[in-house]
PDB file of N, CA and C in Angstrom:
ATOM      1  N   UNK O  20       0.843  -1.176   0.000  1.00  0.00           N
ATOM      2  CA  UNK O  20       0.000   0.000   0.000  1.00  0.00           C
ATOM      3  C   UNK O  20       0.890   1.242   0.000  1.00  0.00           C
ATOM      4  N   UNK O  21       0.597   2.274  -0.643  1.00  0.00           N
ATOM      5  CA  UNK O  21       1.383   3.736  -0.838  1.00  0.00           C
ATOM      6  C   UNK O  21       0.696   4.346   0.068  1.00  0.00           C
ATOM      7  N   UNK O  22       1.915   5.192   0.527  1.00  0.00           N
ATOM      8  CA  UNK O  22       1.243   6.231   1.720  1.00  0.00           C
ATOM      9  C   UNK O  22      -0.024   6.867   1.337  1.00  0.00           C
ATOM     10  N   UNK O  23      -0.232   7.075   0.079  1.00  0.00           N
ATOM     11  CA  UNK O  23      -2.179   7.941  -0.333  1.00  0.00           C
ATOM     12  C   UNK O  23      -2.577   7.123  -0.028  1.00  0.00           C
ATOM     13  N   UNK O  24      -2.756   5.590  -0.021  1.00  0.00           N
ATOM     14  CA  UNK O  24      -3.465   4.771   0.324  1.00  0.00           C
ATOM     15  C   UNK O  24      -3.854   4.475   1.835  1.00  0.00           C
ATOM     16  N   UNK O  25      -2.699   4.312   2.371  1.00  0.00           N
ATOM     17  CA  UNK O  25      -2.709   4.584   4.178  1.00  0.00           C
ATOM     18  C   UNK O  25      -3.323   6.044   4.063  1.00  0.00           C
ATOM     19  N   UNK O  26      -2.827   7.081   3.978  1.00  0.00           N
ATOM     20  CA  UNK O  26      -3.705   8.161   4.353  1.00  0.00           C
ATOM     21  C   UNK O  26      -5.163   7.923   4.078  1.00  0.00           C
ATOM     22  N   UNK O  27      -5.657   7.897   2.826  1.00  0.00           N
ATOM     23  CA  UNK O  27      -7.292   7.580   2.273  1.00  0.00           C
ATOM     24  C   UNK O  27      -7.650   6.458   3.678  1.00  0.00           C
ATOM     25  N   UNK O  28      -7.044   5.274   3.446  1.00  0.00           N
ATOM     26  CA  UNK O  28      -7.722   4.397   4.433  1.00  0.00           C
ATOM     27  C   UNK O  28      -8.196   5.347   6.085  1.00  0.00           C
ATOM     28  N   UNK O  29      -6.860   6.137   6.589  1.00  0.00           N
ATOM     29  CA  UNK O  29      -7.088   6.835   7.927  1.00  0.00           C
ATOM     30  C   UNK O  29      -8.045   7.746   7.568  1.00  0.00           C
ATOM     31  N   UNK O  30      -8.255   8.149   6.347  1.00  0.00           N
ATOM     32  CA  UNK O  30      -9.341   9.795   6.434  1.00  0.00           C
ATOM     33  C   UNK O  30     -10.650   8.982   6.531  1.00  0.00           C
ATOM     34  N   UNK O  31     -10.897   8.088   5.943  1.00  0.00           N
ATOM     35  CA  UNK O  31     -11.831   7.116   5.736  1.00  0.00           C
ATOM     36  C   UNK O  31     -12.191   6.442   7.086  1.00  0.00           C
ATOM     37  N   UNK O  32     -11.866   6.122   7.947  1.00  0.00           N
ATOM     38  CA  UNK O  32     -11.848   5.728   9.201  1.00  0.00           C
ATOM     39  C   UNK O  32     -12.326   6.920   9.603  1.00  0.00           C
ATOM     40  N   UNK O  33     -11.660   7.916   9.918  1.00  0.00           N
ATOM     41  CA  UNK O  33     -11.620   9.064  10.621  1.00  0.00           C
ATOM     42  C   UNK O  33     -12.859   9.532  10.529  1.00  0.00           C
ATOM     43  N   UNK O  34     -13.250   9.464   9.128  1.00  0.00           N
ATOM     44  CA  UNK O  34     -15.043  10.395   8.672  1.00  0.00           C
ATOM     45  C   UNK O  34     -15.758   9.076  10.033  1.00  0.00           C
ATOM     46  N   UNK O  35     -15.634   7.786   9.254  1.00  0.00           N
ATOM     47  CA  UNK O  35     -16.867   7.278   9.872  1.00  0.00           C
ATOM     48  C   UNK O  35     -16.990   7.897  11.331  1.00  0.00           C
ATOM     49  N   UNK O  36     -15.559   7.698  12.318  1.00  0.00           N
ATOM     50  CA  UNK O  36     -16.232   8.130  13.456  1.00  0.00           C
ATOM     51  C   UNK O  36     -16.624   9.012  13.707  1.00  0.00           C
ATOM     52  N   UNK O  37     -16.257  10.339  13.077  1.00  0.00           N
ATOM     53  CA  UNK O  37     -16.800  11.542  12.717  1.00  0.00           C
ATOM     54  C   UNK O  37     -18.814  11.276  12.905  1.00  0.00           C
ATOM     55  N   UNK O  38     -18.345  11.013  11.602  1.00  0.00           N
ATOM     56  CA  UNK O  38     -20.428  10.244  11.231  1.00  0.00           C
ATOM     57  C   UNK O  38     -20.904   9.553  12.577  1.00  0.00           C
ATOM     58  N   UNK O  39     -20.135   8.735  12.790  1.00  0.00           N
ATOM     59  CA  UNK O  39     -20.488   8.478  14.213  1.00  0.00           C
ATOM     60  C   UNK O  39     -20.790   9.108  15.431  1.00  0.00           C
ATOM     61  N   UNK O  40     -19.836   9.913  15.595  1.00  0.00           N
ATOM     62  CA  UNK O  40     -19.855  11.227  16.886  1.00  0.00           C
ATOM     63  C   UNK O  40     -21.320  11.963  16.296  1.00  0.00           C
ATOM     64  N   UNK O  41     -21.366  12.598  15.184  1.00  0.00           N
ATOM     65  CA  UNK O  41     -22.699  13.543  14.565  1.00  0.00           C
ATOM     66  C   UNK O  41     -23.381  12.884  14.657  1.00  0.00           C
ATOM     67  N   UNK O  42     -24.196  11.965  14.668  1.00  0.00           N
ATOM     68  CA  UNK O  42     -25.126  11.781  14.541  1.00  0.00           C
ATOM     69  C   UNK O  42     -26.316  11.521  15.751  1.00  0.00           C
ATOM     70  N   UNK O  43     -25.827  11.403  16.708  1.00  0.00           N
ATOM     71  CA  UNK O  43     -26.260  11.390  18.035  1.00  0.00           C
ATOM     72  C   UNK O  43     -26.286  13.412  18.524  1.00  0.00           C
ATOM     73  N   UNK O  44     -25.439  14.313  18.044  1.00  0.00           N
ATOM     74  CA  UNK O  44     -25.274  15.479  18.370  1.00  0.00           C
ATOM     75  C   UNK O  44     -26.557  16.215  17.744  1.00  0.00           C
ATOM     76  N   UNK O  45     -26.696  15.412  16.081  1.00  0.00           N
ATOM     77  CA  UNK O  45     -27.685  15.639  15.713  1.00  0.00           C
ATOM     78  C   UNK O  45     -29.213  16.162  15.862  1.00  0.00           C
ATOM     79  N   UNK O  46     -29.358  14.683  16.447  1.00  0.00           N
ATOM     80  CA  UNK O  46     -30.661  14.326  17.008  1.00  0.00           C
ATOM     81  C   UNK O  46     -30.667  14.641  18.751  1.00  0.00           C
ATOM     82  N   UNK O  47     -29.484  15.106  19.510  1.00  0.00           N
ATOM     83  CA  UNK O  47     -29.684  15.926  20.650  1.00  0.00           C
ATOM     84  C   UNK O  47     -30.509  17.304  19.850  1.00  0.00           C
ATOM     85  N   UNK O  48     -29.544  17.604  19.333  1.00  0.00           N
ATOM     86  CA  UNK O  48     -30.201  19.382  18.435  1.00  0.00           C
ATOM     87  C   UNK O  48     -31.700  19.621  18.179  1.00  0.00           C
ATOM     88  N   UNK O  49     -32.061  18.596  17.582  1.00  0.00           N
ATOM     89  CA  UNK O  49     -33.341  18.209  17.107  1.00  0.00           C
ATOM     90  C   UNK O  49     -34.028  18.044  18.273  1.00  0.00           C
ATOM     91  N   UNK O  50     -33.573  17.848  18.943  1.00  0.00           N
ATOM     92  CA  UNK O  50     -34.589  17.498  20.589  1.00  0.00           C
ATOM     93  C   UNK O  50     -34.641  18.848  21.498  1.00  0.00           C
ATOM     94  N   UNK O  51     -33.147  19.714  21.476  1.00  0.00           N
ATOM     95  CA  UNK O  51     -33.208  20.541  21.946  1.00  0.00           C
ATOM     96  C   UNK O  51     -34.062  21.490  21.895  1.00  0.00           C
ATOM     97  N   UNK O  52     -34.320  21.936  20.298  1.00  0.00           N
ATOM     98  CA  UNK O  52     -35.270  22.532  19.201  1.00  0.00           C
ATOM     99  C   UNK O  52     -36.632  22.775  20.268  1.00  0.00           C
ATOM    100  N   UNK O  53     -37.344  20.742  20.354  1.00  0.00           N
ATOM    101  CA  UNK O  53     -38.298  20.810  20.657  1.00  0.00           C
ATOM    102  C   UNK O  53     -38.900  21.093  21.732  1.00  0.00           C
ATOM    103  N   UNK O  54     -37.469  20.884  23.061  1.00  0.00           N
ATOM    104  CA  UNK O  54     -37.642  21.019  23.857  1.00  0.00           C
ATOM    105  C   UNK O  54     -37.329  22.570  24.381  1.00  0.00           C
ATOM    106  N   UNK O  55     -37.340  23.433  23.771  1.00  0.00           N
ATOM    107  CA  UNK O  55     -36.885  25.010  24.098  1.00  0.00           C
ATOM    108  C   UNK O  55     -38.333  25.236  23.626  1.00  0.00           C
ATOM    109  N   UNK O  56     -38.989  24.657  22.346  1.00  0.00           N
ATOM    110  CA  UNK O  56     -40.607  25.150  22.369  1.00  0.00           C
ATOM    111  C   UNK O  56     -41.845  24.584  23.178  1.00  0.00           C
ATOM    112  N   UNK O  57     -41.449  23.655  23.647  1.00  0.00           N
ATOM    113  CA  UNK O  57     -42.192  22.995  25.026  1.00  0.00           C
ATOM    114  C   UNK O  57     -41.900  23.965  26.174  1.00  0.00           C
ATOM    115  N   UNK O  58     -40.821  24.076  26.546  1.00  0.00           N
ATOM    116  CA  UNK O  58     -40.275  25.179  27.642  1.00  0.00           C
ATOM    117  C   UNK O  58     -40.667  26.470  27.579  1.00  0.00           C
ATOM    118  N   UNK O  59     -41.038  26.822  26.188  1.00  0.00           N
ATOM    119  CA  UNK O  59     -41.776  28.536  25.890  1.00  0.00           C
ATOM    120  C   UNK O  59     -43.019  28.308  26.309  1.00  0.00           C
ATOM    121  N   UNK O  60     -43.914  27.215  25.571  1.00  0.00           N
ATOM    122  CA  UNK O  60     -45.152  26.629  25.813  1.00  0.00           C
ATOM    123  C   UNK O  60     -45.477  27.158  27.160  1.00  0.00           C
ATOM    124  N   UNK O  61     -44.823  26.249  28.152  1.00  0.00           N
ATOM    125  CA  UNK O  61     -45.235  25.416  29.625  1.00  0.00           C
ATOM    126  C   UNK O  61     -44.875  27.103  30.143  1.00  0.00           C
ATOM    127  N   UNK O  62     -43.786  27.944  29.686  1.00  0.00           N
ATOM    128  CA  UNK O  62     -43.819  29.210  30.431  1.00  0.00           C
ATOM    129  C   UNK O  62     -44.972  30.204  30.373  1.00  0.00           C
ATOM    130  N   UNK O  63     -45.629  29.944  28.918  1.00  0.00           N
ATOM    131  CA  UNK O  63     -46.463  31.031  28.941  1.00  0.00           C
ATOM    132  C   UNK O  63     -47.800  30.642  29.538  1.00  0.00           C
ATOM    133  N   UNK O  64     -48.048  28.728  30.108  1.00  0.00           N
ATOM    134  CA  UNK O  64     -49.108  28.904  30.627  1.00  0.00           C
ATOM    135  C   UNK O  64     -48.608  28.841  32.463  1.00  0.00           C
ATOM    136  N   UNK O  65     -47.660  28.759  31.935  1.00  0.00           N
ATOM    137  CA  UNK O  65     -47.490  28.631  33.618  1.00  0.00           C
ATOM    138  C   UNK O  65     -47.647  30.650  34.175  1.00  0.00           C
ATOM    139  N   UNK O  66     -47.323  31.179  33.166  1.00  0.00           N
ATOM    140  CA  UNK O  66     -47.722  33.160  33.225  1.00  0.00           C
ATOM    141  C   UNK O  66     -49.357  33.032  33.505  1.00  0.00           C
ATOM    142  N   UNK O  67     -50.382  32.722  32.534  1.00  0.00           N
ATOM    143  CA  UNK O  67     -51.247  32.600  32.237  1.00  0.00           C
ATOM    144  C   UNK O  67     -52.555  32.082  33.772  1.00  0.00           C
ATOM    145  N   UNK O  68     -51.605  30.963  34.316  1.00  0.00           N
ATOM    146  CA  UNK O  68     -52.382  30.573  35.381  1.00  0.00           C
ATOM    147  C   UNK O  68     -51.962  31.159  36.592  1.00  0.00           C
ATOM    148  N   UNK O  69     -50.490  31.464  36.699  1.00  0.00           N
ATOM    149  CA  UNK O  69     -50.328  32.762  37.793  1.00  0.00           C
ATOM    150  C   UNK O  69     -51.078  33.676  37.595  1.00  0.00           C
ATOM    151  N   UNK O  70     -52.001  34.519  36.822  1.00  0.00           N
ATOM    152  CA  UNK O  70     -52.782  35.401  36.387  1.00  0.00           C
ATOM    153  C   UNK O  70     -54.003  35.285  36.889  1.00  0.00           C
ATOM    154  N   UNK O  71     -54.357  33.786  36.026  1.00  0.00           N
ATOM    155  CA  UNK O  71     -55.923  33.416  36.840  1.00  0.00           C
ATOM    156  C   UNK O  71     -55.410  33.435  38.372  1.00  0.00           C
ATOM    157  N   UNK O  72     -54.611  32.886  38.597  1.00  0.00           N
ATOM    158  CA  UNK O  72     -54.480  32.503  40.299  1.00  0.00           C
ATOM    159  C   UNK O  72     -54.789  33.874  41.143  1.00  0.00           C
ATOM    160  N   UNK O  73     -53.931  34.952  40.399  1.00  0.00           N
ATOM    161  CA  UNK O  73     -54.155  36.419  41.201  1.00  0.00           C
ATOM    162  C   UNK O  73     -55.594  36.841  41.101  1.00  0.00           C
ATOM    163  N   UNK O  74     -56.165  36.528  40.042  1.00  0.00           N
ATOM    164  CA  UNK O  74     -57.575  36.653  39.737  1.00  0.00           C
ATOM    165  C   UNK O  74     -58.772  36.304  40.784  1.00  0.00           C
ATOM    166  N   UNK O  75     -58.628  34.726  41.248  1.00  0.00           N
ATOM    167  CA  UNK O  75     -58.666  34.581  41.905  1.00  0.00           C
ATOM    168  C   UNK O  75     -58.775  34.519  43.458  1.00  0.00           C
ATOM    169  N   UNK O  76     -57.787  35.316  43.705  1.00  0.00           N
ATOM    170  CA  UNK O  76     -57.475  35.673  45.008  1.00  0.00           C
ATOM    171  C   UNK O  76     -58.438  37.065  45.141  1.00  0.00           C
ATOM    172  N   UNK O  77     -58.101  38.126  44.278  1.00  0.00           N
ATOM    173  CA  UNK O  77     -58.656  38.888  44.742  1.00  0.00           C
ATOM    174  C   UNK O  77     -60.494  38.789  44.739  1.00  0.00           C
ATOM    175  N   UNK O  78     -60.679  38.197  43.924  1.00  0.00           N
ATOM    176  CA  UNK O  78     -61.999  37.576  43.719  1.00  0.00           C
ATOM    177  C   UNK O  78     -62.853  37.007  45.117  1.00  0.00           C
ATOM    178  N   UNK O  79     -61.505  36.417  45.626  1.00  0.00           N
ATOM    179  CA  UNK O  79     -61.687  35.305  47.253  1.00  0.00           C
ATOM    180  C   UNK O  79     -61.834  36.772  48.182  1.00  0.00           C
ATOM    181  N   UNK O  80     -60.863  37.580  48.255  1.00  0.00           N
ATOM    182  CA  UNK O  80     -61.062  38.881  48.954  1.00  0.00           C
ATOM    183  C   UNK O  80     -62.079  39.436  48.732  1.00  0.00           C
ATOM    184  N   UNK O  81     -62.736  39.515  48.011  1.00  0.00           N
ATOM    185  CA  UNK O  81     -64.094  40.694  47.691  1.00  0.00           C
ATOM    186  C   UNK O  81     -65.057  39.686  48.595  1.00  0.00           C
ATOM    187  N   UNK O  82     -65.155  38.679  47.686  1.00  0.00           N
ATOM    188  CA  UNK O  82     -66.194  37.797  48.585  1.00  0.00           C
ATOM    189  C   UNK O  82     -66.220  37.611  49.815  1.00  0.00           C
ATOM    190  N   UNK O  83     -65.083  37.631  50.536  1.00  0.00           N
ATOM    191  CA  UNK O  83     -64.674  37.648  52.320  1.00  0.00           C
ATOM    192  C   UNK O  83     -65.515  38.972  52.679  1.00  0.00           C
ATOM    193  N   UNK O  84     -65.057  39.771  51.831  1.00  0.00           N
ATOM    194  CA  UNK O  84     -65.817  41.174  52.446  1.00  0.00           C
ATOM    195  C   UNK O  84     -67.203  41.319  52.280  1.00  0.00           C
ATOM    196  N   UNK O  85     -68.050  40.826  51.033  1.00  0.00           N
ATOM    197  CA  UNK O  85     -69.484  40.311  51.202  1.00  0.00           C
ATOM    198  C   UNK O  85     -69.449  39.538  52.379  1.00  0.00           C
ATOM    199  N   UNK O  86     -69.055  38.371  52.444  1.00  0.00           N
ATOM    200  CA  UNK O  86     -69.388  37.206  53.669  1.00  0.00           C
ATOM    201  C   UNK O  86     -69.884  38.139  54.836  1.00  0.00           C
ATOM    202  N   UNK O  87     -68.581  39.050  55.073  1.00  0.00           N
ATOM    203  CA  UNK O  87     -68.697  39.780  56.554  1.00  0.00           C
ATOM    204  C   UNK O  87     -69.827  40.286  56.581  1.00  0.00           C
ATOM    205  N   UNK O  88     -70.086  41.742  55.210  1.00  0.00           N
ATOM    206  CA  UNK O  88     -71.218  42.292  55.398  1.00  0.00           C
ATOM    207  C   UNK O  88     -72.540  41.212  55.574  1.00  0.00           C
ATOM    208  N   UNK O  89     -72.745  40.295  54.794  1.00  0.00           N
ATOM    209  CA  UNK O  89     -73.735  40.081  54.858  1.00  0.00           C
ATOM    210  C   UNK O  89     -74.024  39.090  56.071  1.00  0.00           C
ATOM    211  N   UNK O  90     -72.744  38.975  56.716  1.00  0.00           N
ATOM    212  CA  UNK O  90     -73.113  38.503  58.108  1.00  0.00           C
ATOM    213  C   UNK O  90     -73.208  39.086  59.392  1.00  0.00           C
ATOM    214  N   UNK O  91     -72.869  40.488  59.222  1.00  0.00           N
ATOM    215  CA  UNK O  91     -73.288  41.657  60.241  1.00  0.00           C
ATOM    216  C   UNK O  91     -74.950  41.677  60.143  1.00  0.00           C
ATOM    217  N   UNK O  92     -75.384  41.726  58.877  1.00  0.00           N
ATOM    218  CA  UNK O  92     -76.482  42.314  58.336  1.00  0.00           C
ATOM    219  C   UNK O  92     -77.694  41.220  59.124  1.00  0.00           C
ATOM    220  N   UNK O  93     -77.118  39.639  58.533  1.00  0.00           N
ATOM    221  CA  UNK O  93     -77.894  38.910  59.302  1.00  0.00           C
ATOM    222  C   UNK O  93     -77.868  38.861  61.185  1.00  0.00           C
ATOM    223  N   UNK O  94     -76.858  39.117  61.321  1.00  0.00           N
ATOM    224  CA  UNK O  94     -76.729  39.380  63.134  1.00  0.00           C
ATOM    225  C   UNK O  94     -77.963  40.048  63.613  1.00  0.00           C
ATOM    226  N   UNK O  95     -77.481  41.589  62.804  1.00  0.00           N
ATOM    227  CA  UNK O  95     -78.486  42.955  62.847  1.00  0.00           C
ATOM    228  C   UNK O  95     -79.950  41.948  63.318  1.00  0.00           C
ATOM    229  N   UNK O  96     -80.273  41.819  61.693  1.00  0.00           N
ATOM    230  CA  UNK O  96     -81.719  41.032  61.669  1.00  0.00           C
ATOM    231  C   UNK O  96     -82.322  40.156  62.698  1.00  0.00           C
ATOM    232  N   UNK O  97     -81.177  39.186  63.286  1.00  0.00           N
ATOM    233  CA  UNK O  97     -81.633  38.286  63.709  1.00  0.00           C
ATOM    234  C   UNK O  97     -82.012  39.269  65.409  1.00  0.00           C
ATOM    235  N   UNK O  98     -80.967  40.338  65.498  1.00  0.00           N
ATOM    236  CA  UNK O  98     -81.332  41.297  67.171  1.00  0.00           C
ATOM    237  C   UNK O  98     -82.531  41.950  66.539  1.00  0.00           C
ATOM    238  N   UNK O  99     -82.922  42.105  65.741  1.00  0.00           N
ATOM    239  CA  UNK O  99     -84.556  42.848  65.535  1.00  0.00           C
ATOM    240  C   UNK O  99     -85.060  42.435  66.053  1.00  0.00           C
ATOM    241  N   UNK O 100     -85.224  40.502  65.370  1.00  0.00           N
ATOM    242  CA  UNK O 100     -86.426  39.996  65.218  1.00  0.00           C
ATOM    243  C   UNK O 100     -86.679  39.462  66.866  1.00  0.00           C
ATOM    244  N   UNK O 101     -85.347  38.869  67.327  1.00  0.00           N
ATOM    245  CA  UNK O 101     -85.317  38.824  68.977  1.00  0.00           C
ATOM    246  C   UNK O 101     -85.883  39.622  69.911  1.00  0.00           C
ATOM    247  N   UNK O 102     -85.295  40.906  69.649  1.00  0.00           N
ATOM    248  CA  UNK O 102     -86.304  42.270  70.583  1.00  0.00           C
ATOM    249  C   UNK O 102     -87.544  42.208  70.199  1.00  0.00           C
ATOM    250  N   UNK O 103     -87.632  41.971  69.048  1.00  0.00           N
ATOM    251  CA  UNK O 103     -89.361  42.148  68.325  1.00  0.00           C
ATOM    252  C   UNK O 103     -90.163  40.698  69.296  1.00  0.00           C
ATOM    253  N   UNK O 104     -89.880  39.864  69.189  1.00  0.00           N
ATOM    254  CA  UNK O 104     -90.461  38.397  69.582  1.00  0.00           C
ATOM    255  C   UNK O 104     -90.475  38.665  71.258  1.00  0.00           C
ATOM    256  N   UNK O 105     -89.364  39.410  71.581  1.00  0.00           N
ATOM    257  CA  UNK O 105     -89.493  39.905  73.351  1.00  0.00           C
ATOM    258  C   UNK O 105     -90.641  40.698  74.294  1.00  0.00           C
ATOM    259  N   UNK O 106     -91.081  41.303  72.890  1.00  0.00           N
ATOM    260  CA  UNK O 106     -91.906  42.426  73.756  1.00  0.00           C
ATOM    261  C   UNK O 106     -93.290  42.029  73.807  1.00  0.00           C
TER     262      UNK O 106
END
């Protein structure tokens, strides 16, 4: 064999593992891809339901403050109707 020949044979070797190493780097890439648009995805609902959640809350606050009033209101009522039923 002539040294072009030993060389060709080593470049030839050399690609495959080359081809070898890429092709797994590849298909990481390809995954990465999908997984950076899953990760945008899952961020914007994970924004989305922190939103409702604040929504929520203050929603829970208003209603606490009905609850109260309208449980003073019934107190009130119920000392009417007591004095009223007393006399």
């Amino acid at each position: 064999m002539t040294q072009l020949d030993m060389a060709a044979a080593r470049l030839a070797q050399s690609l495959d593992k080359l081809e070898t190493i890429a092709a797994p780097l590849a298909e990481a890439r390809g995954r990465a891809a999908k997984d950076t648009a899953e990760i945008a995805r899952l961020t914007a609902e994970r924004d989305r339901l922190l939103a409702r959640v604040a929504e929520l809350e203050d929603e829970t606050r208003s209603l606490a403050g009905l609850a109260e009033e309208v449980d003073g209101r019934l107190d009130g009522a119920i000392a009417e109707i007591r004095t009223a039923l007393s006399r």
